Tab-separated table of C-alpha atoms in Angstrom:
chain	number	residue	atom	x	y	z
A	723	MET	CA	-0.083	-0.047	-0.132
A	724	PRO	CA	1.309	3.189	-0.814
A	725	ASP	CA	2.297	5.382	1.923
A	726	HIS	CA	0.108	8.357	2.746
A	727	PRO	CA	0.908	10.842	5.160
A	728	SER	CA	-1.236	10.661	8.293
A	729	SER	CA	-3.873	13.555	8.592
A	730	THR	CA	-5.926	14.191	11.471
A	731	LEU	CA	-9.469	15.373	10.690
A	732	THR	CA	-10.901	18.098	13.067
A	733	PRO	CA	-14.439	19.282	12.894
A	734	SER	CA	-14.814	22.775	11.847
A	735	SER	CA	-15.496	25.195	14.659
A	736	PRO	CA	-18.703	27.216	14.451
A	737	GLU	CA	-18.172	30.992	13.373
A	738	ILE	CA	-19.146	33.381	16.171
A	739	ARG	CA	-20.695	36.639	14.826
A	740	ARG	CA	-21.086	39.558	17.066
A	741	ARG	CA	-24.069	41.872	16.522
A	742	ARG	CA	-23.165	45.357	16.191
A	743	PHE	CA	-25.379	48.016	17.876
A	744	ASN	CA	-25.450	50.846	15.512
A	745	VAL	CA	-27.039	54.173	16.655
A	746	SER	CA	-28.570	56.252	14.128
A	747	LEU	CA	-27.607	59.874	13.941
A	748	VAL	CA	-31.158	60.710	13.807
A	749	TRP	CA	-31.502	59.734	17.669
A	750	LEU	CA	-28.125	61.173	18.616
A	751	VAL	CA	-29.445	64.763	18.703
A	752	PRO	CA	-32.651	64.283	21.020
A	753	ILE	CA	-30.362	62.092	23.395
A	754	VAL	CA	-27.962	64.997	23.774
A	755	ALA	CA	-30.626	67.339	24.263
A	756	ALA	CA	-32.290	65.197	26.885
A	757	LEU	CA	-29.111	64.888	28.695
A	758	ILE	CA	-28.580	68.631	28.559
A	759	GLY	CA	-32.201	69.345	29.729
A	760	VAL	CA	-31.602	66.717	32.856
A	761	SER	CA	-28.316	68.543	33.737
A	762	MET	CA	-29.956	71.932	33.676
A	763	VAL	CA	-32.911	70.702	35.935
A	764	VAL	CA	-30.408	69.081	38.215
A	765	HIS	CA	-28.022	71.976	38.307
A	766	LYS	CA	-31.209	74.326	39.024
A	767	ALA	CA	-32.444	71.862	41.646
A	768	LEU	CA	-28.992	71.962	43.411
A	769	SER	CA	-28.637	75.872	43.194
A	770	ALA	CA	-32.067	76.788	44.072
A	771	GLY	CA	-32.377	79.045	47.053
A	772	PRO	CA	-35.212	79.926	49.395
A	773	GLN	CA	-38.654	81.102	48.160
A	774	ILE	CA	-40.220	84.141	49.942
A	775	VAL	CA	-43.305	86.395	49.210
A	776	VAL	CA	-43.056	90.248	49.596
A	777	SER	CA	-46.168	92.247	49.473
A	778	PHE	CA	-46.529	95.956	48.083
A	779	MET	CA	-49.078	98.173	47.558
A	780	THR	CA	-48.871	98.194	43.752
A	781	ALA	CA	-47.211	96.028	41.127
A	782	GLU	CA	-46.157	99.154	39.151
A	783	GLY	CA	-42.923	98.114	37.457
A	784	LEU	CA	-42.966	94.536	38.282
A	785	GLU	CA	-42.985	91.694	35.785
A	786	ALA	CA	-43.295	87.977	36.494
A	787	ASN	CA	-40.104	85.857	35.481
A	788	LYS	CA	-38.490	89.330	34.568
A	789	THR	CA	-38.035	91.712	37.374
A	790	GLN	CA	-34.686	90.942	39.140
A	791	VAL	CA	-33.867	91.285	42.889
A	792	LYS	CA	-30.441	93.048	43.594
A	793	TYR	CA	-28.114	93.942	46.354
A	794	LYS	CA	-25.323	96.121	45.703
A	795	ASN	CA	-26.285	95.928	42.186
A	796	VAL	CA	-25.607	92.126	41.998
A	797	VAL	CA	-28.471	89.903	40.972
A	798	ILE	CA	-29.613	87.764	43.913
A	799	GLY	CA	-33.177	86.286	42.821
A	800	LYS	CA	-35.984	86.792	40.534
A	801	VAL	CA	-39.902	87.348	40.704
A	802	ASN	CA	-41.604	84.268	39.717
A	803	SER	CA	-45.153	85.339	40.002
A	804	ILE	CA	-47.363	88.260	41.106
A	805	ALA	CA	-50.890	87.786	42.348
A	806	LEU	CA	-53.534	90.082	44.000
A	807	SER	CA	-54.229	89.422	47.552
A	808	SER	CA	-57.513	87.934	48.602
A	809	ASP	CA	-58.817	91.286	50.082
A	810	ARG	CA	-57.658	93.287	47.034
A	811	SER	CA	-55.514	95.689	49.176
A	812	HIS	CA	-52.048	94.681	47.866
A	813	ILE	CA	-50.121	92.497	45.738
A	814	ASP	CA	-47.878	89.527	46.551
A	815	ALA	CA	-44.822	88.948	44.784
A	816	THR	CA	-43.197	85.396	44.976
A	817	ILE	CA	-39.439	85.747	44.753
A	818	GLU	CA	-37.071	82.752	44.389
A	819	LEU	CA	-33.449	83.844	45.784
A	820	ASP	CA	-30.240	82.211	44.939
A	821	GLN	CA	-28.687	79.815	47.194
A	822	SER	CA	-26.048	82.229	48.292
A	823	ALA	CA	-28.758	84.682	49.244
A	824	LYS	CA	-30.174	83.079	52.502
A	825	ALA	CA	-29.144	85.955	54.652
A	826	PHE	CA	-32.064	87.779	52.996
A	827	THR	CA	-34.641	85.588	54.660
A	828	ALA	CA	-33.853	87.082	58.110
A	829	ARG	CA	-36.762	88.340	59.974
A	830	ASP	CA	-35.665	91.862	59.804
A	831	ALA	CA	-34.575	92.014	55.897
A	832	ARG	CA	-36.176	94.783	53.966
A	833	PHE	CA	-37.275	94.909	50.339
A	834	TRP	CA	-38.363	97.848	48.113
A	835	VAL	CA	-38.951	98.665	44.461
A	836	VAL	CA	-36.378	100.706	42.737
A	837	ARG	CA	-37.803	103.154	40.405
A	838	PRO	CA	-37.256	106.905	39.367
A	839	ARG	CA	-37.762	109.073	42.261
A	840	ILE	CA	-37.415	112.749	43.233
A	841	GLY	CA	-37.040	113.563	46.794
A	842	ALA	CA	-35.103	115.680	49.175
A	843	GLY	CA	-31.985	113.600	48.751
A	844	GLY	CA	-32.207	114.471	45.024
A	845	VAL	CA	-33.024	112.242	41.973
A	846	SER	CA	-32.557	108.270	42.406
A	847	GLY	CA	-33.223	105.206	40.450
A	848	VAL	CA	-32.521	107.067	36.919
A	849	ASP	CA	-30.816	103.763	35.542
A	850	THR	CA	-34.014	102.056	35.834
A	851	LEU	CA	-35.458	104.366	32.920
A	852	LEU	CA	-33.685	102.008	30.452
A	853	SER	CA	-33.495	98.705	32.474
A	854	GLY	CA	-36.699	98.685	34.039
A	855	ALA	CA	-37.594	98.610	37.813
A	856	PHE	CA	-36.131	96.120	40.113
A	857	ILE	CA	-36.446	95.113	43.828
A	858	GLY	CA	-33.834	96.229	46.167
A	859	ALA	CA	-32.874	94.298	48.964
A	860	ASP	CA	-31.189	94.720	52.437
A	861	PRO	CA	-30.323	91.855	54.597
A	862	GLY	CA	-30.949	91.682	58.154
A	863	ASN	CA	-28.974	90.461	60.981
A	864	ALA	CA	-31.733	88.633	63.090
A	865	GLU	CA	-31.321	84.777	63.649
A	866	ASP	CA	-34.940	84.087	62.931
A	867	THR	CA	-36.001	83.399	59.446
A	868	GLU	CA	-39.239	84.532	57.683
A	869	LYS	CA	-40.945	83.674	54.370
A	870	ASN	CA	-43.468	86.634	54.205
A	871	PHE	CA	-42.411	90.269	54.182
A	872	VAL	CA	-44.028	93.621	53.675
A	873	GLY	CA	-42.198	95.630	51.133
A	874	LEU	CA	-41.303	99.359	51.867
A	875	GLU	CA	-42.802	101.925	49.931
A	876	ASN	CA	-39.623	104.225	49.782
A	877	PRO	CA	-36.072	103.071	49.863
A	878	PRO	CA	-34.545	102.950	53.578
A	879	ALA	CA	-32.348	105.951	54.209
A	880	ILE	CA	-29.814	103.678	55.942
A	881	THR	CA	-28.909	100.278	54.708
A	882	TYR	CA	-27.545	97.164	56.368
A	883	GLY	CA	-23.687	97.692	57.635
A	884	GLN	CA	-23.717	101.545	57.392
A	885	LYS	CA	-21.863	102.778	60.375
A	886	GLY	CA	-22.693	105.741	62.373
A	887	LYS	CA	-25.130	107.055	64.973
A	888	ARG	CA	-28.851	107.933	65.281
A	889	PHE	CA	-30.122	110.846	67.111
A	890	THR	CA	-33.462	112.244	68.069
A	891	LEU	CA	-34.245	116.103	67.572
A	892	HIS	CA	-37.317	117.759	69.308
A	893	THR	CA	-39.018	120.708	67.505
A	894	ALA	CA	-42.220	122.539	67.429
A	895	ASP	CA	-43.096	121.564	63.632
A	896	LEU	CA	-41.451	119.905	60.850
A	897	GLY	CA	-40.987	122.844	58.627
A	898	SER	CA	-39.575	122.242	55.299
A	899	LEU	CA	-37.547	119.041	56.533
A	900	ASP	CA	-38.406	115.804	55.009
A	901	ILE	CA	-36.893	112.261	54.802
A	902	GLY	CA	-33.421	112.705	52.945
A	903	SER	CA	-32.880	116.253	54.012
A	904	ALA	CA	-29.063	116.752	54.732
A	905	VAL	CA	-27.320	117.577	58.157
A	906	TYR	CA	-24.427	119.651	58.086
A	907	TYR	CA	-21.459	120.300	60.288
A	908	ARG	CA	-19.363	123.311	59.319
A	909	ARG	CA	-21.228	123.345	55.916
A	910	ILE	CA	-20.118	119.870	55.171
A	911	GLN	CA	-22.874	117.270	54.871
A	912	VAL	CA	-22.320	114.331	57.330
A	913	GLY	CA	-25.840	112.821	57.752
A	914	GLN	CA	-29.570	112.991	56.828
A	915	VAL	CA	-33.073	112.897	58.125
A	916	VAL	CA	-34.361	109.302	58.198
A	917	SER	CA	-37.714	109.470	59.762
A	918	TYR	CA	-39.973	111.876	61.714
A	919	HIS	CA	-43.330	111.563	63.699
A	920	LEU	CA	-45.581	113.451	66.131
A	921	ALA	CA	-44.310	113.529	69.740
A	922	ASP	CA	-46.124	111.328	72.151
A	923	ASP	CA	-48.126	114.335	73.630
A	924	GLY	CA	-48.808	115.576	70.122
A	925	LYS	CA	-47.448	118.913	70.942
A	926	GLY	CA	-44.218	118.642	68.629
A	927	VAL	CA	-42.481	116.758	66.123
A	928	ASP	CA	-39.466	114.176	66.636
A	929	VAL	CA	-36.955	114.103	64.076
A	930	ASP	CA	-34.687	111.121	63.755
A	931	VAL	CA	-31.228	111.938	61.925
A	932	PHE	CA	-28.309	109.658	61.176
A	933	ILE	CA	-24.925	110.806	61.431
A	934	SER	CA	-22.383	108.768	59.299
A	935	ALA	CA	-19.033	107.449	60.639
A	936	PRO	CA	-16.503	108.947	61.346
A	937	ASN	CA	-18.369	112.158	61.424
A	938	ASP	CA	-20.443	110.969	64.455
A	939	GLN	CA	-17.592	111.712	66.684
A	940	TYR	CA	-18.331	115.396	66.351
A	941	VAL	CA	-21.669	115.124	67.933
A	942	ARG	CA	-21.226	116.012	71.550
A	943	LYS	CA	-23.503	115.853	74.538
A	944	ASP	CA	-23.651	119.765	74.387
A	945	SER	CA	-23.999	120.089	70.547
A	946	ARG	CA	-26.692	122.404	69.333
A	947	PHE	CA	-28.921	121.739	66.318
A	948	TRP	CA	-30.889	124.178	64.376
A	949	ASN	CA	-33.088	124.285	61.079
A	950	ALA	CA	-30.894	125.573	58.364
A	951	SER	CA	-33.610	125.578	55.813
A	952	GLY	CA	-33.947	128.662	53.622
A	953	VAL	CA	-31.949	131.754	53.856
A	954	ASP	CA	-31.200	133.994	56.820
A	955	VAL	CA	-31.120	137.502	56.053
A	956	THR	CA	-29.821	139.975	58.524
A	957	LEU	CA	-29.531	143.867	58.395
A	958	GLY	CA	-27.353	145.536	60.807
A	959	ALA	CA	-24.382	147.890	61.092
A	960	ASN	CA	-22.145	145.812	59.072
A	961	GLY	CA	-24.681	145.963	56.309
A	962	LEU	CA	-26.873	143.143	54.786
A	963	LYS	CA	-25.631	139.630	55.761
A	964	VAL	CA	-27.051	136.400	53.985
A	965	ASN	CA	-26.435	133.203	55.665
A	966	THR	CA	-27.168	129.555	54.246
A	967	GLN	CA	-25.795	126.256	54.503
A	968	SER	CA	-26.053	125.186	50.774
A	969	VAL	CA	-28.344	125.811	47.788
A	970	ALA	CA	-29.893	122.243	48.605
A	971	SER	CA	-30.946	123.304	52.024
A	972	ILE	CA	-32.768	126.129	50.585
A	973	LEU	CA	-34.807	123.883	48.304
A	974	SER	CA	-35.298	120.682	50.371
A	975	GLY	CA	-34.369	121.809	53.738
A	976	GLY	CA	-31.605	120.895	56.156
A	977	ILE	CA	-30.205	120.616	59.677
A	978	ALA	CA	-26.854	122.090	61.078
A	979	PHE	CA	-25.127	121.571	64.229
A	980	ILE	CA	-22.088	122.609	66.188
A	981	GLU	CA	-20.928	122.683	69.861
A	982	PRO	CA	-20.582	126.255	71.368
A	983	ASN	CA	-17.328	127.907	72.237
A	984	TYR	CA	-18.311	128.141	75.757
A	985	SER	CA	-19.151	124.592	76.035
A	986	THR	CA	-17.200	122.468	78.788
A	987	ASP	CA	-18.784	119.022	78.094
A	988	LYS	CA	-16.663	117.443	75.192
A	989	ALA	CA	-17.903	113.984	75.811
A	990	LEU	CA	-19.255	112.228	72.848
A	991	ALA	CA	-23.138	111.777	72.632
A	992	ASP	CA	-24.331	108.302	72.989
A	993	GLU	CA	-26.478	106.388	70.428
A	994	GLY	CA	-30.019	107.677	70.477
A	995	ALA	CA	-29.295	110.797	72.414
A	996	GLN	CA	-32.046	113.707	72.275
A	997	PHE	CA	-31.557	117.279	71.487
A	998	THR	CA	-33.622	120.316	70.932
A	999	LEU	CA	-33.884	121.672	67.254
A	1000	PHE	CA	-33.748	125.395	67.360
A	1001	ASP	CA	-35.222	127.778	64.768
A	1002	ASP	CA	-31.824	129.333	63.963
A	1003	GLN	CA	-28.178	129.316	64.732
A	1004	GLU	CA	-28.316	132.498	66.926
A	1005	THR	CA	-30.841	131.094	69.101
A	1006	ALA	CA	-29.032	127.607	69.300
A	1007	VAL	CA	-25.708	128.730	70.357
A	1008	ALA	CA	-26.836	131.535	72.674
A	1009	PRO	CA	-25.538	130.959	76.303
A	1010	PRO	CA	-28.295	129.714	78.603
A	1011	ASP	CA	-30.257	132.691	80.082
A	1012	GLY	CA	-31.549	130.655	83.275
A	1013	GLU	CA	-35.028	130.448	84.190
A	1014	ALA	CA	-37.433	132.753	82.375
A	1015	ARG	CA	-39.603	135.255	84.356
A	1016	TYR	CA	-42.788	136.345	82.648
A	1017	VAL	CA	-44.051	140.175	83.235
A	1018	GLN	CA	-47.457	141.452	81.900
A	1019	MET	CA	-47.610	145.079	81.071
A	1020	ARG	CA	-50.555	147.237	79.921
A	1021	PHE	CA	-50.302	150.098	77.791
A	1022	ASP	CA	-52.846	152.786	77.309
A	1023	GLN	CA	-51.392	153.891	73.824
A	1024	SER	CA	-51.726	151.927	70.446
A	1025	LEU	CA	-49.075	148.992	69.867
A	1026	ARG	CA	-48.951	149.236	66.350
A	1027	GLY	CA	-45.838	147.707	64.905
A	1028	LEU	CA	-45.125	145.385	67.815
A	1029	ALA	CA	-45.073	141.776	67.039
A	1030	VAL	CA	-44.589	138.655	68.797
A	1031	ASN	CA	-40.848	137.724	69.510
A	1032	ALA	CA	-40.018	141.320	69.449
A	1033	PRO	CA	-36.775	142.120	71.557
A	1034	VAL	CA	-37.139	143.566	74.943
A	1035	GLU	CA	-34.096	145.879	75.747
A	1036	PHE	CA	-32.680	147.455	78.745
A	1037	LEU	CA	-29.916	150.141	78.348
A	1038	GLY	CA	-29.464	148.715	74.687
A	1039	VAL	CA	-29.074	145.287	76.082
A	1040	ASN	CA	-31.262	142.446	74.847
A	1041	VAL	CA	-33.138	141.090	77.974
A	1042	GLY	CA	-35.983	139.108	76.503
A	1043	LYS	CA	-38.537	138.932	73.941
A	1044	VAL	CA	-42.338	139.519	73.602
């Protein structure tokens, strides 16, 4: 038999075919869009801050999903919705604050609408003519938090963190003073009027002023305040003398103060100290006359030309007034 090379017959192995998963480009776009949408929702949920409700008398200048809430011109939230109250006396603006603005949920936080205003302190909010009104915010320092706030109808005169002292001045009537009227020391503005109200007995007006630091150190216990509104015109031996603090005080009113030269009490006035607001500088810095004595006189002749507050003189020295 012829020699044949030995051969080993092996059965053929089955061929393994792997199924390829092909994604059509048509489905790629909506998948990517869905992932972006999910990431945006997750990011918004993680960065969402507290939600508060601020009530205002009117919704003038406010728009849902557009009006911003700002602090020091930095956006810290947005108005989500505006609704009329059940008794129709005010509107409720629902505001969603940023996560970093939790300090604005303090119980003493303040909110107001910034719009163009003309007041004693000048013109404010002019930039809103182009950008639209926004809600200004001022954080509080209270530990308690709140979700419902009553918005201010006017911007606060003093904002959070502003250093200085408040003082109360007693006067017979308000005159031309208003919130924002300037307070001067040696003709330099150092503060302003922040509020006023009738005295408890209803026989006068209490005016609250704020003197900014470091100028509050010039308010002494013996300082004298007077109404510096308008123009003080005096006609004497030296001719006509016109005295005023500034042009602004003529238009919007103002208050000035100084310590008398004869004062011996140089101690600093405490926060909330009370002073008398005199009508003019001459009366304010006049030395104390002691206890007044009242004298009633009767004249048989006419008193034409005599008026209340007319001076009473003795040997050319002013000793009193009518």
